[in-house]
Every structure is written in C-alpha cells, then in structure tokens.
Coordinates of C-alpha atoms and ligand atoms in Angstrom, one line a residue:
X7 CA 0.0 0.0 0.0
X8 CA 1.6 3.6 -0.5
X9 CA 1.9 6.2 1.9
X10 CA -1.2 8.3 0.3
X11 CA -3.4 5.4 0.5
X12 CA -2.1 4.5 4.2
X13 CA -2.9 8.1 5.3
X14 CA -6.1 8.0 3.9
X15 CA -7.6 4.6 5.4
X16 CA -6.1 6.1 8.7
X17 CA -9.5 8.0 9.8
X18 CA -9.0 10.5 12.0
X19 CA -9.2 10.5 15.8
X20 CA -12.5 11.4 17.8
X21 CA -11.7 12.9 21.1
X22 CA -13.9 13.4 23.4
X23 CA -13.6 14.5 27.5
X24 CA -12.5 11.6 29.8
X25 CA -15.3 9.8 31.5
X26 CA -16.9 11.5 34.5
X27 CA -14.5 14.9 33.3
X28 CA -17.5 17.8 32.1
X29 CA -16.6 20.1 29.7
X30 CA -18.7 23.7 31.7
X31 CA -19.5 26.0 28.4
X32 CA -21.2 29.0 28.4
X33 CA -23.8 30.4 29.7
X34 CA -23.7 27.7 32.2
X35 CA -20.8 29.2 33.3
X36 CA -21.8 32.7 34.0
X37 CA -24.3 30.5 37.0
X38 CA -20.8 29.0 38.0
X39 CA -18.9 32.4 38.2
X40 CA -22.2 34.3 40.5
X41 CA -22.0 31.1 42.6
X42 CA -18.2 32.0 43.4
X43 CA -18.5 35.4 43.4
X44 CA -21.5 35.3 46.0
X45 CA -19.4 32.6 48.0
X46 CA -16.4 35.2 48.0
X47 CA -18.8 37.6 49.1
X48 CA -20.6 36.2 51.8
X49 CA -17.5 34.2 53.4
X50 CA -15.4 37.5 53.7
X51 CA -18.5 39.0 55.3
X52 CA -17.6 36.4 58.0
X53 CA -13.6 37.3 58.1
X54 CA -12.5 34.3 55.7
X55 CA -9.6 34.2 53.6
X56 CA -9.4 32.4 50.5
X57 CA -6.5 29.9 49.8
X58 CA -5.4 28.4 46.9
X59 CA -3.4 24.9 47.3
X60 CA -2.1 22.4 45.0
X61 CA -4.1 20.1 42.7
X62 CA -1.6 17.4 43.4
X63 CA -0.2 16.6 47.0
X64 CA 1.7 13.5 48.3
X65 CA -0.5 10.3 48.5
X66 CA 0.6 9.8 52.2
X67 CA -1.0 12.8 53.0
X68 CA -4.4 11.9 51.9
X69 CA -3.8 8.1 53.4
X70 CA -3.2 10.0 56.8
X71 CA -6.3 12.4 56.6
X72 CA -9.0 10.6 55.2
X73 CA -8.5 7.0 56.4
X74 CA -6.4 4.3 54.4
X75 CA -9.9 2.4 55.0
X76 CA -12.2 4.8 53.4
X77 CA -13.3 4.7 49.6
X78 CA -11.6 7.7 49.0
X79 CA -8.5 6.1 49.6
X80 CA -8.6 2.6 49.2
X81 CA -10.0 2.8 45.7
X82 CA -10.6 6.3 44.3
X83 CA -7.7 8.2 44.3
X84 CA -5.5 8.7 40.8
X85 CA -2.2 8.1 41.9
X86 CA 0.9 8.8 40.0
X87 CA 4.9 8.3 40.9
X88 CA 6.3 11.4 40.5
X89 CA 9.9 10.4 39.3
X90 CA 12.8 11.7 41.1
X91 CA 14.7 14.6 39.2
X92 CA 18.1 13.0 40.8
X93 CA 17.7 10.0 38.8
X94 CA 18.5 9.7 35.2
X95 CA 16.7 8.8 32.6
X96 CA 16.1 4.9 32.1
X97 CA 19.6 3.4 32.2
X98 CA 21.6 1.0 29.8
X99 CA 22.3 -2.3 30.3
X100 CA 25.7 -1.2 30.9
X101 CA 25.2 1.5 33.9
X102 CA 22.7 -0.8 35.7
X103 CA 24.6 -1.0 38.5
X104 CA 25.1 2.3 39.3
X105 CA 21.5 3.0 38.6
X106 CA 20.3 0.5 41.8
X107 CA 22.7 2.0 43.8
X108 CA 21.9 5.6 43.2
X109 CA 17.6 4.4 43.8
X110 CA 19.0 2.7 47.2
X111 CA 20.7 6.2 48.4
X112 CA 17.7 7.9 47.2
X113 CA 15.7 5.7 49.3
X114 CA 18.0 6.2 52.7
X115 CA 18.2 9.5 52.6
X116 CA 14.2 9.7 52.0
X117 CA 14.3 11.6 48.7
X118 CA 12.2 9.0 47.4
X119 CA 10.1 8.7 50.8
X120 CA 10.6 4.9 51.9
X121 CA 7.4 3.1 51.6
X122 CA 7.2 -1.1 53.3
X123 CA 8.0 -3.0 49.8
X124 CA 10.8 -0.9 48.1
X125 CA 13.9 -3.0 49.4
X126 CA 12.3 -6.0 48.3
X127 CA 11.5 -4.7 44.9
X128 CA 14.8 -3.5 44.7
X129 CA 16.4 -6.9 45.9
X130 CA 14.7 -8.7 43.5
X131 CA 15.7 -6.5 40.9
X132 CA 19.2 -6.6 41.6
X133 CA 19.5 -10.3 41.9
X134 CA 17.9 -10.6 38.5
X135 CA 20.4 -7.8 37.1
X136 CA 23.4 -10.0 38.2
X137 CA 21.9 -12.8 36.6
X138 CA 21.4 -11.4 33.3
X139 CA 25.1 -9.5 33.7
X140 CA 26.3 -12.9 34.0
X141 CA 24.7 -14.2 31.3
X142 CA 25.5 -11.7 28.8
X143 CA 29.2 -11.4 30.1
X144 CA 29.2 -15.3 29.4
X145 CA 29.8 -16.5 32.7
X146 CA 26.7 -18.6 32.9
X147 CA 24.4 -20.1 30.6
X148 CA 20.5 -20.5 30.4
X149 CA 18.2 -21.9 28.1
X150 CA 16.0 -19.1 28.7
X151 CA 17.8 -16.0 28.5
X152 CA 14.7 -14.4 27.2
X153 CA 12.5 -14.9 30.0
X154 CA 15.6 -13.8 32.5
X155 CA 15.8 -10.6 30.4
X156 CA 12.0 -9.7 30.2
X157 CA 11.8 -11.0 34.0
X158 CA 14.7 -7.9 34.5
X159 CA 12.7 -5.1 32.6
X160 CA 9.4 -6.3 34.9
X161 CA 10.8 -6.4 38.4
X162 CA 13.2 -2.4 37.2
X163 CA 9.4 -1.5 35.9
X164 CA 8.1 -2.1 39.2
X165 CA 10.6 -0.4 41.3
X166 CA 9.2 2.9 42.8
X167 CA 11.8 5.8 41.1
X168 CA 10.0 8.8 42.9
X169 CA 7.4 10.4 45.3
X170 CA 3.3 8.6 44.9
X171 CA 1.5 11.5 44.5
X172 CA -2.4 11.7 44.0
X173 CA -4.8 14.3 42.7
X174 CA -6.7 15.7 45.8
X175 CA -9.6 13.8 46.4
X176 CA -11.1 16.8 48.6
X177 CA -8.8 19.6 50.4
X178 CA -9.3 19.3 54.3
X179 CA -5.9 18.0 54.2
X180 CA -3.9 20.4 52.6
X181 CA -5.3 23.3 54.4
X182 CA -4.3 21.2 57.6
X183 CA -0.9 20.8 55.8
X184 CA -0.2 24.6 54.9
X185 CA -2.0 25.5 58.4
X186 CA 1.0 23.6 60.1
X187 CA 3.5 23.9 57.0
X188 CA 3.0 28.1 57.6
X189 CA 3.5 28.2 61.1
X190 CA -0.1 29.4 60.8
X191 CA -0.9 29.0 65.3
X192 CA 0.7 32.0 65.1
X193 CA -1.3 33.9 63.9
X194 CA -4.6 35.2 65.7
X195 CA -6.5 32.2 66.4
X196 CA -9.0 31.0 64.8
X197 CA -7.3 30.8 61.2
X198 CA -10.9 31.1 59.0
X199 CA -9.8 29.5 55.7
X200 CA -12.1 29.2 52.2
X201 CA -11.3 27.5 48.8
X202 CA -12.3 26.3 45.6
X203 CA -11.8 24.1 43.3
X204 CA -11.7 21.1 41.6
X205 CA -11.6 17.7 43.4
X206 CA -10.9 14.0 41.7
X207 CA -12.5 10.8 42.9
X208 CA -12.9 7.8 40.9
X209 CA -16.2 7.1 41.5
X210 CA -19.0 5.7 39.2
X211 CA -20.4 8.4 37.4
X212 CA -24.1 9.3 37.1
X213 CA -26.1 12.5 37.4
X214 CA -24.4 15.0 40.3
X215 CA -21.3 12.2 40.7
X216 CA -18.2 13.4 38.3
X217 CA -14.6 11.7 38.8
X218 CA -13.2 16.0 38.4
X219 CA -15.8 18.0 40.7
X220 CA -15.8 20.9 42.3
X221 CA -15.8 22.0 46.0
X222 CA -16.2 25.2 47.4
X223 CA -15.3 24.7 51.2
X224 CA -14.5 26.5 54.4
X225 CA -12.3 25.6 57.3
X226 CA -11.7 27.2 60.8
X227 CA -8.8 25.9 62.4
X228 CA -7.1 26.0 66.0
X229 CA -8.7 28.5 69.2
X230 CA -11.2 26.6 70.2
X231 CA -14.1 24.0 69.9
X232 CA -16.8 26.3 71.6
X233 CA -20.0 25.4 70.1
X234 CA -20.7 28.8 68.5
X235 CA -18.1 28.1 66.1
X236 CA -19.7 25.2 64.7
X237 CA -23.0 26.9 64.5
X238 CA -21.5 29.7 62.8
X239 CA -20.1 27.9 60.6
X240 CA -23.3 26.2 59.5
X241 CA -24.9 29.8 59.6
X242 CA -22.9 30.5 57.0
X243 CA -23.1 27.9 54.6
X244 CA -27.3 28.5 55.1
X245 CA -26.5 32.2 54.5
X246 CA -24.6 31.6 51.1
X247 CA -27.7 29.3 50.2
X248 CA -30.0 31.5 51.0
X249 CA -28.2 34.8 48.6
X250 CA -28.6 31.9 46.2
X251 CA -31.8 31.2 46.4
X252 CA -31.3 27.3 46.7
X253 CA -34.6 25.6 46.9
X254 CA -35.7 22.8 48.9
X255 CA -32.7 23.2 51.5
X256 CA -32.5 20.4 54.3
X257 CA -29.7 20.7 57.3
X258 CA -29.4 17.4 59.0
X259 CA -27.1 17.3 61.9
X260 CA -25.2 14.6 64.3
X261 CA -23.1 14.3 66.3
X262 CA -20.5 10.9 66.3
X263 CA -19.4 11.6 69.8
X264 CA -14.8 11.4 70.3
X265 CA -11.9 9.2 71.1
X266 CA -13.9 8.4 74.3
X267 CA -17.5 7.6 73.8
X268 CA -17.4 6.5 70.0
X269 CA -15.0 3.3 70.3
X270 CA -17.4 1.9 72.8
X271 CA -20.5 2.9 70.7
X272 CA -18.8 1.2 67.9
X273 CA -18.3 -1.9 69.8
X274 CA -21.7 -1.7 71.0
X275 CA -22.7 -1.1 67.5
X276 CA -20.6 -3.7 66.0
X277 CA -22.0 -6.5 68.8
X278 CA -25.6 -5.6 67.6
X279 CA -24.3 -5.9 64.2
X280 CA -23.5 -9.3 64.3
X281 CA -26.6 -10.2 65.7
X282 CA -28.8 -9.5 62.9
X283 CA -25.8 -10.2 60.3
X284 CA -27.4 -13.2 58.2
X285 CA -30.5 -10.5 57.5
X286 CA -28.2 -7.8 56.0
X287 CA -26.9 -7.1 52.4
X288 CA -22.9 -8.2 51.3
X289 CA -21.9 -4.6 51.9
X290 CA -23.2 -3.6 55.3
X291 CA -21.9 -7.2 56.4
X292 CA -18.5 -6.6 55.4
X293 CA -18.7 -3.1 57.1
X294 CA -19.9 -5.1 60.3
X295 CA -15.7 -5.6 60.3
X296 CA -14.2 -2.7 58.5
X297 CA -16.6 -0.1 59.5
X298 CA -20.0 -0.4 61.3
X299 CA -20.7 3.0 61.3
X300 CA -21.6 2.8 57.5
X301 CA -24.2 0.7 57.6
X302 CA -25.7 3.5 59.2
X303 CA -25.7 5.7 55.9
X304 CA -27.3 2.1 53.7
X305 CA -29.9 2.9 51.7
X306 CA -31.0 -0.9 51.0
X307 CA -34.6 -1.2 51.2
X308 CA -34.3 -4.3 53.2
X309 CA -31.9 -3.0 55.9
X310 CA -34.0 -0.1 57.1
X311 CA -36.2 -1.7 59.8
X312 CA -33.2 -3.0 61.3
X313 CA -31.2 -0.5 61.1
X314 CA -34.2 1.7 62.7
X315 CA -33.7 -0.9 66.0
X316 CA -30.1 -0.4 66.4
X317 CA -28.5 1.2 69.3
X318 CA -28.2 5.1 68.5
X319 CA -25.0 7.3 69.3
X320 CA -26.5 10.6 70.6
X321 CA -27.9 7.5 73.7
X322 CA -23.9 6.9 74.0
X323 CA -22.2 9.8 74.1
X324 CA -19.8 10.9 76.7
X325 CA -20.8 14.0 78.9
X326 CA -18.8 16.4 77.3
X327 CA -19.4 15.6 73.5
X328 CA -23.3 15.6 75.0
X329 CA -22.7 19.0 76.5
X330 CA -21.2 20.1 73.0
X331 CA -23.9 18.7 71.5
X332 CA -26.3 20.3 72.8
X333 CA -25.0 23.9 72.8
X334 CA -24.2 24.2 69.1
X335 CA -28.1 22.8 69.2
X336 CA -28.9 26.0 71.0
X337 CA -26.3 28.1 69.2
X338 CA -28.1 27.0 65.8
X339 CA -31.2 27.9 67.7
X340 CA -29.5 31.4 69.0
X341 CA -29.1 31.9 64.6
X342 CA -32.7 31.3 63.7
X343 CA -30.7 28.4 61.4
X344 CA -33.6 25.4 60.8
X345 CA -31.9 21.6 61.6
X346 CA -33.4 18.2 61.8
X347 CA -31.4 16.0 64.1
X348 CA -30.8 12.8 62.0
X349 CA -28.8 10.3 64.5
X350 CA -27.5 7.8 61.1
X351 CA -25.8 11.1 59.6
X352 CA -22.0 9.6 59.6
X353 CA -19.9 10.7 57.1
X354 CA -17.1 8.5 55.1
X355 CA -14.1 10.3 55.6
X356 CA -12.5 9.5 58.9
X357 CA -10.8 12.6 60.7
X358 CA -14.8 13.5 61.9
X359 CA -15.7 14.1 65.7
X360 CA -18.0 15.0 67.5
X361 CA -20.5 18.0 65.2
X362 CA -21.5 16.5 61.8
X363 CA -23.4 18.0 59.5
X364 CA -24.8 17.4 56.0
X365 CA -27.1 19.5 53.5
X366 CA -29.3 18.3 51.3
X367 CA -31.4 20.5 48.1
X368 CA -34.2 19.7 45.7
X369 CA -34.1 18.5 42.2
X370 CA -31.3 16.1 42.6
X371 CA -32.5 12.4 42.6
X372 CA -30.3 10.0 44.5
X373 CA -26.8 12.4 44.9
X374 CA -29.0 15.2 47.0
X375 CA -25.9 15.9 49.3
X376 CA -24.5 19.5 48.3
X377 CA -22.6 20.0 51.7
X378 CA -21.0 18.2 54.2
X379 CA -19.3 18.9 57.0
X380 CA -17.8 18.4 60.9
X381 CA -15.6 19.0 63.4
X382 CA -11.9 17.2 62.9
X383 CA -10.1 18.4 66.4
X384 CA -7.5 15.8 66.1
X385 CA -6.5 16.3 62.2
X386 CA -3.7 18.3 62.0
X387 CA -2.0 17.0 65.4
X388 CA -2.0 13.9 63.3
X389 CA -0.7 15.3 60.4
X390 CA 2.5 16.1 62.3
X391 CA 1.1 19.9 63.7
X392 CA 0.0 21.0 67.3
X393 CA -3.1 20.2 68.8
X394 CA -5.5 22.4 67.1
X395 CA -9.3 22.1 67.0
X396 CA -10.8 22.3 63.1
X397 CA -14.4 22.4 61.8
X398 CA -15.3 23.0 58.3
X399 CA -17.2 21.8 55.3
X400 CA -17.1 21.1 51.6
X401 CA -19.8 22.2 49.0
X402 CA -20.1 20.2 45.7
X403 CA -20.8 23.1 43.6
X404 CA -21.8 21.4 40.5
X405 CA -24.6 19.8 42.6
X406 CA -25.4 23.4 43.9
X407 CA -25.5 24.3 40.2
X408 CA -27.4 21.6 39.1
X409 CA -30.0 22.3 41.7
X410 CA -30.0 26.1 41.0
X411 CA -30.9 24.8 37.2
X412 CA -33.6 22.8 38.0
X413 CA -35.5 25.3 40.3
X414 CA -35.3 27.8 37.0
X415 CA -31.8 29.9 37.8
X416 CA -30.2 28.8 34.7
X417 CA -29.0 32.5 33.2
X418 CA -29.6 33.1 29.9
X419 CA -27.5 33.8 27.1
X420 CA -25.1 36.8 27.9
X421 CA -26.9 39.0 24.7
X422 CA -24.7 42.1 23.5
X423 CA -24.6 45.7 24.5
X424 CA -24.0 47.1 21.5
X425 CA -23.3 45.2 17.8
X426 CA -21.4 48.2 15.9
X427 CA -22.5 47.3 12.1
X428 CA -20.0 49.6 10.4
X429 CA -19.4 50.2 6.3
X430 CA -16.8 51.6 5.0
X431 CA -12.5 52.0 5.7
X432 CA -13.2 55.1 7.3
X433 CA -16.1 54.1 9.8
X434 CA -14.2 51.1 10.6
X435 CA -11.7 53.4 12.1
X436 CA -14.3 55.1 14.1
X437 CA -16.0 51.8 15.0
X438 CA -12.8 50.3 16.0
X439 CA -12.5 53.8 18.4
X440 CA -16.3 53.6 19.8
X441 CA -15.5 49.7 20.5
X442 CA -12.5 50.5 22.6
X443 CA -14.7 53.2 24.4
X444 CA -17.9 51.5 24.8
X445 CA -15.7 48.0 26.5
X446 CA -13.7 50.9 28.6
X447 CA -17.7 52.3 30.1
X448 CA -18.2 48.7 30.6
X449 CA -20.3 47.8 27.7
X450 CA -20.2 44.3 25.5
X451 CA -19.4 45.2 22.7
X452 CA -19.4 42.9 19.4
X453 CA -17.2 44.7 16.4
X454 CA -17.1 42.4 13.1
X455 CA -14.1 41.8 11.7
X456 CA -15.0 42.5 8.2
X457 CA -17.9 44.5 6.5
X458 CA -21.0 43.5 6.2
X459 CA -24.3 44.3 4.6
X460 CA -26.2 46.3 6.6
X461 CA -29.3 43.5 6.5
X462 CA -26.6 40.8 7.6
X463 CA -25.3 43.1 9.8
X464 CA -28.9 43.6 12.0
X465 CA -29.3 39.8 11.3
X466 CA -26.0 39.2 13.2
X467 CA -27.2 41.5 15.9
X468 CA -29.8 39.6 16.5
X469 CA -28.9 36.8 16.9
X470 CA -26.1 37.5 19.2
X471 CA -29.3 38.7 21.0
X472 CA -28.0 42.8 20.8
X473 CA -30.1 45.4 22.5
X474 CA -28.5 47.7 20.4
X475 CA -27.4 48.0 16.4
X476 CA -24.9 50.9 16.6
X477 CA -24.6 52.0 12.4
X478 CA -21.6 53.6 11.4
X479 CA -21.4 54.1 7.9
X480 CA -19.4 57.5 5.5
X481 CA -22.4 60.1 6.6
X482 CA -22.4 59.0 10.4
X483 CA -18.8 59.5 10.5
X484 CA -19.0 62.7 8.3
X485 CA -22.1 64.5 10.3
X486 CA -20.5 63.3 13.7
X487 CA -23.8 61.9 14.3
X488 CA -24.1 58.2 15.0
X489 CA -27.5 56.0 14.6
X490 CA -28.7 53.8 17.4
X491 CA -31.3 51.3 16.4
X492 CA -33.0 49.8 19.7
X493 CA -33.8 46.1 18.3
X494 CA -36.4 45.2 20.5
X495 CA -38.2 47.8 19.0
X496 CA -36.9 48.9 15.9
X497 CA -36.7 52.6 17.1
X498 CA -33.9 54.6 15.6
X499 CA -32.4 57.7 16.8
X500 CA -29.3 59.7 16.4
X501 CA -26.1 60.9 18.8
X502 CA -23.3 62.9 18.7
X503 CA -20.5 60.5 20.5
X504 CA -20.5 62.1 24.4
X505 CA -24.9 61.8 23.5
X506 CA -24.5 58.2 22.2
X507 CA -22.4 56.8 25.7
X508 CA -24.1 59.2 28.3
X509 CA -27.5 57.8 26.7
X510 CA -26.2 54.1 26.8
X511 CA -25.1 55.0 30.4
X512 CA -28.7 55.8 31.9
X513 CA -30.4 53.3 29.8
X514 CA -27.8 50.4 31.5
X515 CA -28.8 52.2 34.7
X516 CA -32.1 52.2 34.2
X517 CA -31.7 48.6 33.6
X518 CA -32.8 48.8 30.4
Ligands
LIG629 P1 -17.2 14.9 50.9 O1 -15.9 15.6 50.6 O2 -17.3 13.5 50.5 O3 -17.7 15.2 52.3 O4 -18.3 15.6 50.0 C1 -18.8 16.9 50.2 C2 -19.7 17.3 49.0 O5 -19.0 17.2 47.8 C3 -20.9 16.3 48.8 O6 -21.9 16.6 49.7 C4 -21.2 16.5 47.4 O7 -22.0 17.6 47.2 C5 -19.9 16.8 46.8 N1 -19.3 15.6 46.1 C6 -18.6 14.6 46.7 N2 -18.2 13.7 45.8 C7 -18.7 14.1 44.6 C8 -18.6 13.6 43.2 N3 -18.0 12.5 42.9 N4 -19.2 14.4 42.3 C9 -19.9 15.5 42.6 N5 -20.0 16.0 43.8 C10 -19.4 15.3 44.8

C-alpha cells in the first residue's frame, strides 16, 4: 500500500472528555462564576480568607487524613509516581549497576520517601540484574535468557523511582498541611480559611457524581471548639444558600461523639451488628468488620427496619461531647438556622468528631448531598502539627448548580450591549475607536471583523441577542452623528459620540 493510500484509510481520531471529566461552556458558566462570586462575598463577610493549594499533593497525606480504609483512599484516588529529578533517565544495560545503587541512596536518605516493599522490589531486581550481567558477560548459561531478560525489565518497571502523589480527592488536608507547613498557630487564632476548586474521585459516574468535581469549602482551624463556632459555621453555609436562592434546603445534623465515647458505641454497634448479620446485604456485612458506622448511611430497602432498631449514638455519648452537643443545638437555635437531628448522619471520611453536619437541596435524585461537613479536632495533630481544634465543610458546587438549574436559575444567554454594524474604511476606524470606548464604560461590545451588509449586519445582531445596532457608515462619521437602532423595537435615533455613551449609560442604569 503507498503512503497516500495509508494516510487515507487512517480515519481520524475522535476525542472526546474523559469519562466522568465535564466540559462547563457558556452560559452555564456565567451561573458558576455568580456562585463563586456570591461565596467570596458572603465568606469574607464572616472574616475568611481564601486559599489556593495544589491540585496534586503527596498520596501519604491523603492516606493520613481521610483514612487508608475509606473509599476515597482505598479505591478512588488517581495516583501517580512522580519520578525523582536526581535519577537519570532509564539506564543501559551497561550502567545498571550504578543505577540500583543511586535508587538505594535515594531511598535512605528519604528523597524518594521509603514506603514497606521498596527493598524487596529492589532486591529482586538486583539479583535478576546480576543474573542477566552474568549471562551476557558469558559467565553462565541458560536456556531461557529471554524470560531472565524480560523478567529484569518487569521487576526495574516495578521499582518505585519517585514520590506517589495523587490528585486531591477533597482539600481538608492540605489546608491542615499549609495550616501547620506556615506556622499558621501563630497567627490570631481561629485561622478562617475558604477555597475552591476542583476535586478527583474515581467514583462511578451518574447525574451529580463526576470523577473532576468541584468543591467550594470552608475551614476554621485552631482556638477553640466552643460550640458557637460550629453553629457559625453552619450559619454560614445556610447564608450563602439562602443569597442563592437554593430551593428545597435540608440541614441534618449529628453528632459521632470522640476518642472516648465513639469506640465503645462502635463496639456496642458492632455487637448488635453481628446479631442481625445473616438479614443484611454483602456490603453492610462486610462493614460489620471494616466499618460499622456505615451501615448506618445504607440505603437498601431491606436494611431499614433494622437498622431503625439499632442502638443510636446521641444514647452513648460521653458527657462532654453531649454537653457540646447540645449547645451548638442551642447556638443554631440562638441563629434562627432550621436543623433536623438525624442520628445515622456519619460521614465516610474519617478525621470527623464530635458536630457532623450534612445539607441536602431539591431537584437532585439519588446524589441530594451539596454540603458536608464536621468538626476534625485531632487532624492536624496527626498530620504532624500541634493540637488544634478544626471544623469545616465542603460544598459540591456542581450539585449546587445543578439544583440552581432545575428550580429555573439557569442564566440566559449573555446578549450584547451594542453590535457596531460599520461600512466603509473610514467608519471602521471610528467603530474600531467607539468599540474601545464603549468595552472601557463597561459595555459588550461585538465589532465584526470585516464589512458587512447592513441586513446581515442587524441579522447578526440579533442573533447574538444585541439590545443595540450601533450604524456607522461615511455620513455617520462625516455628520458626527451616530445611529442607534433599539432592536427590540426597531426605534432609531441619532447621537453625537459624548450623547451616544451618556445615553447608553442611563439606559444600562435604568436597567434597560
Ligand atoms: P465529601 O468531601 O465526601 O464530604 O463531599 C462533600 C460534598 O461534595 C458532597 O456533599 C457532594 O455535594 C460533593 N461531592 C462529593 N463527591 C462528589 C462527586 N464525585 N461528584 C460531585 N460532587 C461530589
């Protein structure tokens, strides 16, 4: 076959966004960009600061903060070695040696942080190396020097060259990482933190779940864990809702009780558990081991009258967590903030104690969370900081903005100010002037980049949904008089340029 005819049967490549990735256009995106903007508002009303942290930390991190046994961790995370810069490039056969030696350093000195299997994989490796040196070098024979070879590039393939890192699954870690990384319990305490963002979680996708989504959430970290700061922090999330005009808006709360009381609840929980095992699903039973407190959260038909029986946590809690309880009850109270106390609310990640909270909004189907939140007092001591008490939450914004959409907030197309249909060399040196000082007052401004017939021209306008045709052609620009046709009406009138912007001004104030 010749080359033409190759490249011709070669069809070409159809790409298309990765599954659960969304590609946001606009005018969707103009609802995205008044969600953030309110959120900006509304959190600095309350002294927050926004922060801005890496899309990519180190996968130890997130194994710390969320739980090695949660989802998140255990199965959703895209993890990647990042390769260290110290080693070279992938080495000959001939500087092999030298190349296992320099990983071994590398893993000493913690360059490459040491994780439980590396010397292994690097033993293995090596031995295999000598082998195939010695074959090559003739010092041994084997009838299958292939598989010793291909057995070599496996095991080097396998050896860890760099640093896992993952794509942040959610950001409660990093801010507890930069909170401690910044010497940040110096400053005044409590450090009020917001972010946004995008997330990544391999999770099955379907409407409201995406494997890239976006969070907008808020932390307060170190003073202390007096119940007002919980409820304030709730207030606030209802208060951002409420600019928004989310419908249907639901705040359930919990509390799942500390280091003291919930190990024994769990027991207790785990004990009832195994009592009624035979009558539950595969997953709650294998959570009877793992994790009891999420067979709470099972939504299986057949598990809710027993799981209405079991034991509840707000009966076990220790007098302080009940005492905390109950006062960021009455603080919610104190704020006029609505709550239904819903004792199975237990959250998957694992650094929550004691105040949980989740928020639930209309229009959503099965995925109906768009906040969740709690208190994480021993996080950031166990991310290697001080003892510092932490609350926050995490809204999934596209499941804010699909909500928005379905109670009728979807914006509509962004129409033009002003569509400047211009004829002639000479008016396209005035339009090119009124563009630049139409977009300088503010205005949107479309300018076409060639002429146009004046029909086309209006036809253009309208569909790029112009309130107004500004017509330029050799007598506008000659008289110093512009035209201004209003195309909702058809109305036509004429301007000197200070008339034409002052006019455009009151009109824009006017809201017109
Ligand atoms: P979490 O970080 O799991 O506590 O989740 C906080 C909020 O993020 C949830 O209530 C959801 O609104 C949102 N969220 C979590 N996972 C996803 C996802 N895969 N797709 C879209 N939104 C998500």
């Amino acid at each position: 076959m010749s080359e033409g005819a190759a490249k011709k049967e070669e069809k070409p490549r159809k790409f298309q966004a990765i599954r659960g990735t969304r590609d946001l256009l606009p005018p969707e995106t103009t609802l995205w960009n008044h969600v953030e903007q309110t959120a900006h508002e509304v959190f600095a009303t309350f002294g927050f600061g926004e922060i801005r942290v890496p899309i990519f930390e180190r996968t130890d991190l997130f194994a710390r903060a969320v739980g090695g046994e949660t989802d998140i961790v255990s199965k959703e995370m895209y993890t990647f070695v990042d390769r260290s810069e110290k080693l070279e490039p992938d080495p000959t056969i001939g500087s092999m040696n030298v190349f296992f030696q320099k990983v071994r350093e590398l893993y000493k000195s913690g360059e490459i942080p040491p994780e439980d299997q590396d010397e292994i994989a690097l033993k293995l490796a090596e031995d295999q190396w000598k082998k195939v040196d010695n074959l090559l070098s003739g010092m041994s024979k084997s009838e299958n020097a292939g598989t010793d070879i291909y057995t070599l590039v496996l095991l080097y393939d396998a050896l860890r060259l760099g640093t896992r890192v993952s794509l942040r699954p959610e950001a409660t870690a990093s801010v507890c990482r930069v909170y401690i990384e910044h010497g940040m319990q110096q400053l005044p305490q409590p450090v009020k933190l917001y972010y946004m963002g995008p997330m990544f979680r391999r999770e099955r996708p379907q409407k409201g779940r995406y494997r890239q989504f976006y969070q907008i959430g808020a932390e307060v970290l170190g003073g202390s864990d007096a119940p007002a700061i919980d409820a304030e922090v709730i207030e606030m999330v209802m208060m951002f809702f409420d600019r928004l005009e989310l419908q249907g808006v639901q705040l359930d709360i919990n509390s799942i009780g500390c280091r003291e009381c919930r190990p024994k609840y769990v027991e207790l929980l785990r004990a009832e558990l195994l009592k009624v095992k035979d009558q539950l699903g595969p997953d709650s039973q294998r959570r009877i081991e793992t994790n009891p407190l999420r067979v709470l959260d099972s939504k299986l038909e057949s598990e809710q009258g027993i799981i209405a029986k079991l034991p509840r946590i707000a009966d076990h809690l220790c007098e302080d967590c009940a005492t905390h309880y109950s006062a960021v009850k009455h603080q919610l109270e104190m704020r006029g903030v609505i709550y239904r106390e819903n004792w199975r609310l237990v959250r998957g990640l694992d650094y929550y104690m004691r105040t949980t909270f989740e928020i639930t909004a209309q229009g959503l189907g099965s995925q109906n969370a768009v906040c969740g939140g709690g208190r994480y007092d021993g996080l950031v001591e166990l991310l290697g900081g001080p003892p510092t008490k932490g609350i926050g939450f995490a809204i999934g914004e596209d499941r804010l903005i699909l909500s928005l959409q379905e109670s009728g907030k979807a914006p509509a197309q962004q129409g033009r100010d002003v569509y400047i249909a211009w004829m002639g060399e000479r008016a396209h040196a005035t339009a090119i002037r009124a563009a630049k000082d139409l977009r300088k007052a503010g205005f949107s401004v479309e300018l076409p980049p060639v002429e146009q017939k004046f029909g086309k021209a209006l036809g253009q306008a309208d569909k790029l949904g112009a309130k107004y045709a500004l017509i330029l052609g050799d007598n506008e620009v000659s008289e110093g008089l512009w035209t201004l046709k209003t195309l909702a009406d058809g109305s036509q009138a004429k301007y000197t340029e200070p008339d034409l912007l002052e006019h455009l001004r009151k009109q824009k104030a006017l809201k017109l």
